[in-house]
Coordinates of C-alpha atoms and ligand atoms in Angstrom, one line a residue:
M1 CA -21.9 -20.0 16.9
D2 CA -18.3 -19.0 17.7
A3 CA -17.1 -22.5 16.7
A4 CA -18.9 -22.1 13.3
Y5 CA -17.2 -18.7 12.9
Q6 CA -13.8 -20.1 13.7
A7 CA -14.3 -23.1 11.4
K8 CA -15.2 -20.8 8.6
R9 CA -12.1 -18.6 9.1
F10 CA -10.0 -21.7 9.2
S11 CA -11.5 -23.0 6.0
D12 CA -10.7 -19.6 4.4
I13 CA -7.0 -20.1 5.3
V14 CA -6.9 -23.6 4.0
R15 CA -8.3 -22.2 0.7
A16 CA -5.7 -19.4 0.8
L17 CA -2.9 -22.0 1.2
R18 CA -4.1 -23.7 -1.9
Y19 CA -4.3 -20.4 -3.8
A20 CA -0.8 -19.6 -2.6
Q21 CA 0.5 -22.8 -4.3
Q22 CA -1.1 -21.7 -7.5
L23 CA 0.4 -18.2 -7.2
A24 CA 3.8 -19.7 -6.5
S25 CA 3.6 -21.6 -9.8
H26 CA 3.0 -18.3 -11.7
E27 CA 6.6 -17.3 -10.7
R28 CA 7.8 -19.9 -13.3
W29 CA 5.7 -18.5 -16.1
S30 CA 7.1 -16.5 -18.9
R31 CA 6.1 -12.8 -19.2
D32 CA 4.0 -13.7 -22.2
A33 CA 2.1 -16.2 -20.2
I34 CA 1.3 -13.6 -17.6
L35 CA 0.1 -11.2 -20.3
R36 CA -2.2 -13.9 -21.9
H37 CA -3.5 -14.7 -18.4
Q38 CA -4.3 -11.0 -17.8
Q39 CA -6.2 -10.7 -21.1
K40 CA -8.3 -13.9 -20.4
R41 CA -9.2 -12.6 -16.9
L42 CA -9.9 -9.1 -18.2
S43 CA -12.4 -10.5 -20.8
A44 CA -14.2 -12.5 -18.1
L45 CA -14.2 -9.5 -15.7
V46 CA -15.7 -7.1 -18.2
R47 CA -18.4 -9.5 -19.3
H48 CA -19.3 -10.2 -15.7
A49 CA -19.4 -6.4 -15.0
V50 CA -21.6 -5.7 -17.9
A51 CA -23.9 -8.6 -17.1
G52 CA -24.2 -7.8 -13.4
S53 CA -23.6 -4.1 -12.9
E54 CA -25.9 -1.3 -14.0
F55 CA -23.1 1.2 -13.7
Y56 CA -20.8 -0.7 -16.1
R57 CA -23.6 -1.5 -18.4
E58 CA -24.2 2.2 -18.9
L59 CA -20.5 3.1 -18.9
Y60 CA -19.7 0.5 -21.5
H61 CA -22.8 1.1 -23.6
G62 CA -22.1 0.1 -27.2
L63 CA -19.0 -1.9 -26.3
D64 CA -18.8 -5.3 -28.0
V65 CA -17.9 -7.5 -25.0
E66 CA -18.0 -10.7 -27.0
N67 CA -15.0 -9.7 -29.0
R68 CA -11.4 -9.0 -27.9
I69 CA -11.5 -6.3 -25.2
V70 CA -8.9 -3.6 -25.5
L71 CA -8.2 -2.2 -22.0
A72 CA -6.9 1.2 -23.3
E73 CA -10.3 1.8 -25.0
L74 CA -12.3 1.5 -21.8
P75 CA -13.3 4.6 -19.8
I76 CA -11.3 5.5 -16.6
I77 CA -13.0 5.6 -13.3
D78 CA -11.9 6.9 -9.8
K79 CA -12.8 6.5 -6.2
P80 CA -15.4 9.4 -6.1
M81 CA -17.2 7.7 -9.0
V82 CA -17.1 4.3 -7.3
M83 CA -18.4 5.7 -4.1
A84 CA -21.2 7.8 -5.7
N85 CA -22.4 4.8 -7.7
F86 CA -21.7 2.1 -5.1
D87 CA -25.0 0.3 -5.1
R88 CA -25.2 0.3 -8.9
L89 CA -21.6 -0.7 -9.4
V90 CA -21.5 -3.9 -7.3
T91 CA -22.7 -7.1 -9.0
D92 CA -24.4 -8.5 -5.9
R93 CA -27.7 -6.6 -5.5
R94 CA -27.7 -7.3 -1.8
L95 CA -24.7 -5.0 -1.2
K96 CA -25.9 -1.5 -0.2
L97 CA -23.4 1.2 0.8
A98 CA -25.6 2.3 3.7
D99 CA -25.8 -1.2 5.2
L100 CA -22.1 -1.7 4.7
T101 CA -21.3 1.5 6.4
A102 CA -23.4 0.5 9.4
H103 CA -21.6 -2.9 9.4
L104 CA -18.2 -1.1 9.4
N105 CA -19.2 1.1 12.3
G106 CA -19.9 -1.9 14.4
L107 CA -17.0 -4.0 13.2
V108 CA -14.9 -5.5 16.1
R109 CA -13.2 -8.5 14.6
D110 CA -12.7 -10.4 11.4
S111 CA -16.5 -10.6 10.8
Y112 CA -18.3 -11.6 7.7
Y113 CA -21.1 -9.6 6.1
L114 CA -24.0 -11.7 4.8
D115 CA -21.9 -14.7 5.8
E116 CA -19.8 -14.1 2.7
Y117 CA -18.0 -10.7 2.5
R118 CA -15.2 -8.9 4.2
V119 CA -15.8 -5.2 4.2
L120 CA -12.9 -2.7 4.4
A121 CA -12.5 1.1 4.4
T122 CA -9.6 3.2 3.2
A123 CA -7.9 5.5 5.7
G124 CA -8.9 8.4 3.6
T125 CA -5.3 9.7 3.3
S126 CA -6.4 11.2 0.0
G127 CA -9.3 12.9 1.7
F128 CA -12.0 10.6 0.5
R129 CA -13.1 7.4 2.3
G130 CA -13.6 4.4 0.2
V131 CA -15.5 1.2 1.0
F132 CA -14.4 -2.1 -0.6
V133 CA -15.9 -5.6 -0.4
F134 CA -14.3 -9.0 -0.9
D135 CA -16.1 -12.3 -1.2
R136 CA -14.6 -15.3 0.6
R137 CA -12.9 -16.5 -2.6
V138 CA -11.3 -13.2 -3.4
W139 CA -10.3 -12.7 0.2
G140 CA -8.6 -16.1 0.0
I141 CA -6.6 -14.7 -2.9
E142 CA -5.7 -11.6 -1.0
L143 CA -4.5 -13.9 1.9
A144 CA -2.6 -16.1 -0.6
N145 CA -0.9 -13.0 -2.0
A146 CA 0.1 -11.9 1.6
L147 CA 1.6 -15.4 2.0
R148 CA 3.5 -14.9 -1.2
W149 CA 4.8 -11.6 0.1
H150 CA 6.0 -13.5 3.2
R151 CA 7.6 -16.2 1.1
L152 CA 9.5 -13.7 -1.0
M153 CA 11.1 -12.6 2.3
G154 CA 11.9 -16.1 3.3
I155 CA 9.0 -16.3 5.9
T156 CA 7.1 -19.6 5.6
P157 CA 4.9 -21.3 8.1
R158 CA 7.0 -23.6 10.4
L159 CA 6.0 -25.7 13.3
F160 CA 7.9 -26.4 16.5
P161 CA 8.7 -23.6 17.2
R162 CA 6.5 -21.4 15.1
Q163 CA 8.1 -18.3 13.7
K164 CA 7.6 -15.2 15.8
I165 CA 6.4 -12.2 13.8
S166 CA 5.8 -8.7 15.2
A167 CA 3.3 -6.8 13.1
I168 CA 3.0 -3.1 13.7
G169 CA 0.1 -1.5 11.9
A170 CA -3.4 -0.2 11.9
D171 CA -5.5 -0.3 15.0
S172 CA -8.9 -1.3 13.5
P173 CA -10.3 -4.3 11.5
V174 CA -11.8 -1.8 9.1
H175 CA -8.3 -1.3 7.7
V176 CA -6.7 -3.7 5.3
S177 CA -3.3 -4.4 7.1
A178 CA -5.0 -5.1 10.4
R179 CA -7.7 -7.2 8.8
L180 CA -5.4 -9.4 6.7
T181 CA -3.3 -10.1 9.8
A182 CA -6.5 -11.0 11.8
S183 CA -7.7 -13.3 9.0
G184 CA -4.3 -15.0 8.8
N185 CA -4.0 -15.3 12.5
V186 CA -5.1 -18.9 12.8
G187 CA -2.0 -20.4 14.3
L188 CA 0.5 -20.6 11.3
F189 CA 2.8 -18.1 13.0
R190 CA 3.2 -16.7 16.5
L191 CA 2.0 -13.2 16.0
Q192 CA 2.5 -10.2 18.1
L193 CA 0.1 -7.4 17.0
L194 CA 1.1 -3.9 17.9
E195 CA -0.6 -0.7 17.0
A196 CA 1.3 2.1 15.2
T197 CA -0.3 4.7 17.5
M198 CA 1.3 3.2 20.6
P199 CA 4.0 5.3 22.3
I200 CA 7.5 4.4 21.1
E201 CA 8.6 3.3 24.6
A202 CA 5.7 0.9 24.8
L203 CA 6.6 -0.5 21.3
V204 CA 10.2 -0.9 22.4
A205 CA 9.2 -2.7 25.6
A206 CA 6.8 -5.1 23.8
L207 CA 9.4 -5.9 21.1
N208 CA 12.1 -6.5 23.7
A209 CA 9.9 -8.9 25.5
F210 CA 8.7 -10.8 22.4
Q211 CA 12.0 -11.0 20.5
P212 CA 10.6 -11.3 17.0
E213 CA 12.3 -13.2 14.1
A214 CA 10.5 -11.0 11.7
L215 CA 9.3 -7.4 12.1
L216 CA 6.7 -6.0 9.8
S217 CA 6.2 -2.3 10.3
Y218 CA 5.2 1.1 8.9
S219 CA 8.2 2.5 7.2
S220 CA 8.6 5.6 9.4
L221 CA 8.2 3.5 12.6
A222 CA 10.9 1.0 11.4
A223 CA 13.3 3.9 11.0
I224 CA 12.5 5.3 14.4
L225 CA 12.9 1.8 16.0
A226 CA 16.3 1.6 14.2
E227 CA 17.4 4.6 16.1
E228 CA 16.1 3.0 19.3
Q229 CA 18.1 -0.1 18.6
R230 CA 21.3 2.0 17.9
A231 CA 20.7 3.8 21.2
G232 CA 20.5 0.5 23.0
R233 CA 17.0 0.9 24.3
L234 CA 15.7 -1.6 21.8
S235 CA 17.6 -4.9 21.6
V236 CA 16.1 -7.3 19.1
A237 CA 17.6 -9.3 16.3
P238 CA 15.0 -9.9 13.6
R239 CA 16.1 -12.0 10.6
V240 CA 13.7 -10.2 8.3
I241 CA 12.3 -6.6 8.4
S242 CA 9.6 -5.5 6.1
T243 CA 8.3 -2.0 5.7
H244 CA 4.8 -1.2 4.4
S245 CA 1.9 1.3 4.2
E246 CA 4.2 4.4 4.0
L247 CA 6.8 5.6 1.6
L248 CA 10.2 4.0 2.4
T249 CA 12.8 6.7 1.7
E250 CA 16.5 5.7 1.1
E251 CA 17.4 7.3 4.4
M252 CA 14.9 5.2 6.3
A253 CA 16.3 2.0 4.6
R254 CA 19.9 3.1 5.5
K255 CA 18.9 3.6 9.1
I256 CA 17.4 0.1 9.3
E257 CA 20.5 -1.4 7.7
R258 CA 22.8 0.4 10.0
A259 CA 20.9 -0.8 13.1
W260 CA 20.4 -4.5 12.1
G261 CA 22.8 -5.1 9.3
I262 CA 20.0 -6.3 7.0
K263 CA 18.2 -4.6 4.1
P264 CA 14.5 -4.1 4.7
F265 CA 12.0 -5.7 2.3
N266 CA 9.7 -3.0 1.0
H267 CA 6.0 -3.7 0.3
Y268 CA 3.4 -1.7 -1.5
G269 CA -0.3 -2.2 -1.1
L270 CA -3.7 -0.6 -1.4
T271 CA -6.9 -1.3 0.3
E272 CA -8.3 -2.2 -3.1
L273 CA -5.5 -4.7 -3.6
S274 CA -3.5 -5.5 -0.5
T275 CA -0.2 -6.7 -2.1
F276 CA 0.6 -4.8 -5.2
G277 CA 4.3 -4.9 -5.0
A278 CA 6.9 -6.8 -2.9
E279 CA 10.6 -7.1 -2.9
C280 CA 12.4 -10.4 -3.6
E281 CA 15.7 -11.5 -2.0
R282 CA 17.7 -9.5 -4.6
H283 CA 16.4 -6.2 -3.2
C284 CA 16.4 -4.6 -6.7
G285 CA 13.0 -2.9 -6.2
M286 CA 9.6 -4.3 -5.6
H287 CA 8.1 -6.8 -8.1
M288 CA 4.7 -5.7 -9.4
L289 CA 2.7 -8.9 -8.8
D290 CA 0.5 -8.4 -11.7
D291 CA -0.9 -11.9 -12.2
L292 CA -3.8 -10.6 -10.1
F293 CA -4.2 -7.2 -11.7
I294 CA -3.2 -4.9 -14.6
A295 CA -1.5 -1.7 -13.8
E296 CA -1.1 1.2 -16.3
V297 CA 1.4 3.8 -15.4
V298 CA 0.2 7.1 -17.1
D299 CA 0.9 10.8 -17.2
N300 CA -1.5 13.6 -16.2
A301 CA -3.2 13.3 -19.6
Y302 CA -3.6 9.5 -19.1
R303 CA -1.1 8.6 -21.7
P304 CA 1.1 5.6 -20.9
V305 CA 4.7 6.4 -19.8
E306 CA 7.7 4.4 -20.8
P307 CA 9.5 2.2 -18.2
G308 CA 12.0 4.3 -16.4
Q309 CA 9.7 7.4 -16.4
V310 CA 7.7 8.3 -13.3
G311 CA 3.9 8.3 -14.0
Q312 CA 1.6 10.9 -12.5
R313 CA -1.3 8.4 -12.1
L314 CA -1.8 4.7 -11.9
L315 CA -4.7 2.9 -13.4
L316 CA -5.6 -0.3 -11.7
T317 CA -7.7 -3.2 -12.9
N318 CA -8.3 -5.8 -10.3
L319 CA -8.7 -9.1 -12.3
Y320 CA -10.2 -11.1 -9.4
N321 CA -12.8 -9.0 -7.5
F322 CA -16.0 -9.7 -9.5
A323 CA -18.3 -8.5 -6.8
Q324 CA -17.0 -4.9 -6.9
P325 CA -15.3 -4.6 -10.3
L326 CA -12.6 -2.0 -10.5
I327 CA -11.6 -1.5 -14.1
R328 CA -9.1 1.2 -15.1
Y329 CA -9.5 2.7 -11.6
E330 CA -7.4 5.7 -10.9
V331 CA -5.0 5.8 -8.0
S332 CA -2.8 8.9 -7.4
D333 CA 0.4 7.0 -6.5
M334 CA 3.3 8.0 -8.7
L335 CA 5.5 5.2 -9.7
A336 CA 8.1 4.2 -12.3
L337 CA 8.7 0.7 -13.7
A338 CA 12.2 -0.5 -14.3
P339 CA 13.1 -1.0 -18.0
E340 CA 14.9 -4.3 -17.2
P341 CA 13.6 -7.4 -15.5
C342 CA 14.9 -8.6 -12.1
L343 CA 17.9 -11.0 -12.2
C344 CA 15.9 -13.5 -10.1
G345 CA 14.0 -14.5 -13.3
R346 CA 10.5 -14.0 -11.9
P347 CA 8.1 -12.7 -14.7
F348 CA 6.9 -9.7 -12.7
P349 CA 8.3 -6.3 -13.6
L350 CA 10.2 -4.3 -11.1
I351 CA 9.0 -1.0 -9.7
S352 CA 12.1 1.2 -9.8
S353 CA 10.6 4.0 -7.7
I354 CA 7.5 5.1 -5.8
S355 CA 7.5 8.8 -5.1
G356 CA 4.5 9.0 -3.0
R357 CA 1.0 10.2 -3.8
A358 CA 0.3 13.0 -6.3
E359 CA -1.2 15.0 -3.5
E360 CA 2.0 14.9 -1.5
V361 CA 3.8 16.8 -4.2
V362 CA 4.5 20.4 -3.2
R363 CA 4.1 23.0 -6.0
L364 CA 6.4 26.0 -5.5
A365 CA 6.8 29.2 -7.5
A366 CA 10.0 29.2 -9.5
R367 CA 12.3 32.2 -10.0
D368 CA 11.6 32.2 -13.7
G369 CA 7.8 32.6 -13.0
R370 CA 7.0 29.0 -13.7
E371 CA 6.0 26.3 -11.1
I372 CA 8.1 23.5 -9.9
A373 CA 6.9 20.2 -8.4
V374 CA 8.8 18.9 -5.5
S375 CA 8.2 15.2 -4.5
P376 CA 8.4 13.9 -0.9
L377 CA 11.6 12.1 -1.8
V378 CA 13.4 15.5 -2.5
F379 CA 12.4 16.7 1.0
S380 CA 13.6 13.4 2.5
A381 CA 17.0 13.7 0.7
A382 CA 17.4 17.2 2.1
I383 CA 16.2 16.8 5.7
E384 CA 16.2 13.2 6.7
V385 CA 19.9 12.7 5.7
L386 CA 21.0 15.3 8.2
D387 CA 22.7 13.9 11.2
G388 CA 20.5 14.4 14.2
V389 CA 17.2 14.0 12.4
A390 CA 15.3 10.8 13.3
A391 CA 12.2 11.6 11.4
F392 CA 10.3 14.5 9.8
Q393 CA 7.0 15.6 8.5
L394 CA 6.4 18.7 6.4
S395 CA 3.5 20.9 5.5
S396 CA 3.3 23.6 2.9
K397 CA 0.9 26.5 2.7
A398 CA 1.1 29.5 0.4
D399 CA 4.7 30.7 0.9
V400 CA 5.6 28.9 4.1
I401 CA 7.0 25.4 4.6
C402 CA 6.7 24.0 8.1
V403 CA 9.0 21.2 9.1
R404 CA 8.3 19.1 12.2
A405 CA 11.4 17.2 13.0
V406 CA 12.1 14.5 15.7
P407 CA 15.7 15.0 16.9
G408 CA 17.8 11.8 16.9
N409 CA 20.1 10.5 19.6
G410 CA 22.7 13.0 20.7
A411 CA 21.5 15.7 18.4
D412 CA 22.5 19.3 19.0
R413 CA 18.9 20.5 19.5
A414 CA 19.8 24.2 19.6
A415 CA 21.6 24.1 16.2
L416 CA 19.2 21.6 14.5
P417 CA 16.4 24.1 13.3
S418 CA 18.9 26.4 11.5
R419 CA 20.7 23.5 9.9
I420 CA 17.4 22.1 8.6
T421 CA 16.4 25.5 7.3
A422 CA 19.7 26.1 5.6
Q423 CA 19.9 22.7 4.0
L424 CA 16.3 22.8 2.7
A425 CA 16.6 26.4 1.4
D426 CA 19.8 25.4 -0.4
R427 CA 18.1 22.4 -2.0
L428 CA 15.0 24.3 -3.1
N429 CA 17.2 27.1 -4.4
S430 CA 19.2 24.6 -6.5
L431 CA 15.8 23.5 -8.0
G432 CA 15.1 27.0 -9.0
A433 CA 12.4 27.9 -6.4
R434 CA 11.9 31.4 -5.3
P435 CA 13.0 32.0 -1.7
L436 CA 10.2 31.2 0.8
R437 CA 9.8 31.1 4.6
I438 CA 10.9 27.8 6.3
E439 CA 9.8 27.2 9.9
V440 CA 11.2 24.3 11.9
E441 CA 9.6 22.8 15.0
L442 CA 11.3 20.1 17.0
V443 CA 8.8 17.5 18.3
A444 CA 9.0 14.4 20.4
A445 CA 7.0 12.2 18.0
L446 CA 5.3 12.4 14.7
E447 CA 1.6 12.8 14.5
R448 CA -0.1 9.5 14.1
I449 CA -3.8 9.7 13.8
S450 CA -5.7 6.5 14.7
G451 CA -8.5 7.5 12.2
R452 CA -5.8 7.3 9.6
M453 CA -4.6 3.9 10.7
G454 CA -1.8 5.6 12.6
K455 CA -0.1 6.4 9.3
V456 CA 2.3 9.3 9.0
K457 CA 1.8 11.5 6.0
L458 CA 5.3 12.8 5.1
V459 CA 4.1 15.8 3.2
Q460 CA 0.8 17.7 3.6
T461 CA -0.2 20.3 1.0
D462 CA -3.1 22.7 0.9
T463 CA -3.8 21.9 -2.8
K464 CA -6.8 19.8 -3.5
S465 CA -6.2 16.8 -5.7
R466 CA -8.7 15.3 -8.2
T467 CA -9.6 12.6 -5.9
E468 CA -10.5 14.8 -3.0
Ligands
ZN1 ZN1 13.4 -10.5 -8.2

């Protein structure tokens, strides 16, 4: 039984390595070839969805699927719709949300559902839990895409000795980062798996003992570990550092570079599609790896925004997952695409900025009676850059902003709260905000909630977003 399970997982990895070669060949395609490929996959996906999903059959009623499909003419869907219509949306009638939820509740390792599917759940950082299924073929593509992310950073499987990678991430196979690592853990690398919810001292001790060549970590934790390295408690010399799952602010990247002398590779993923963006060796921003999906960057009225402009929403079409089609599926991440391609010549556009999720934007009353929207990056630029701040979290409610700050090494703790207050008040004032109360609390560590994969939410607001 167990041998059969291991053999199956191994054959999944072999398949993934084959897909990874195909994906590598896409890097030499022209942009036009990528666009043609997208359109071909889109047509196949829409036809499959209409044939196999009652939900899409109704939603696309009257649509001529035999002719050219124009993505922008298709209706937009979101996570609440996907979850409310789960059993009618999937194209395999055997998949029922109630059964999948029961499977998730008992999940302990990289198990299959119906011998075929991997089932994942979102952390619910946007307040709404999502459940997503991947058949073995699509999971192979997800794994191949993770291998492509590794390759972009210069990490390729090597024998004698195998590369040592420390991966700090989620603590449950329900979540995508932990699950991909589990599926990929068949001996290609020497992996050290660490949980983001572990105390910092325990992480430091484990890393010191293992001495990884590559460190893959949540962004906020990588920045905290950089401080530990500078203080001499952590002493590791990774060749590659990649940050993922959380917003990487400029200050976090600077801390990492100061500690190890190397620039971190940023990564952006979703449960629905685990590697959406990844940085190449040029570090000019993340490439949007859109041979596997189509992304539309849109404003609040769902109109496309030009490259260089930050969109309020992202519409994602996963071109490969035919079991659970997600077509023009709304995600609340706000990103901007760069107007120019990367100098490396790959045909994938660059993401010039990611400013966090729409629900992380704090809306404040302005002095002129209007409202201003303040993104997490603005708070980071005001607070995180202060000498003596190792990390911070912030929540806003009515007219009060509460900052939880972790003091850095040698920080003047007595003076820190008033310095943070003054700096933040000054920044908000310059943006035109009406004066408001700012409270600062010094804490030993940030809140990492294991039910949320141990992720830190930089900014919490009391406003409800559309997806909640
Ligand atoms: Zn590049």
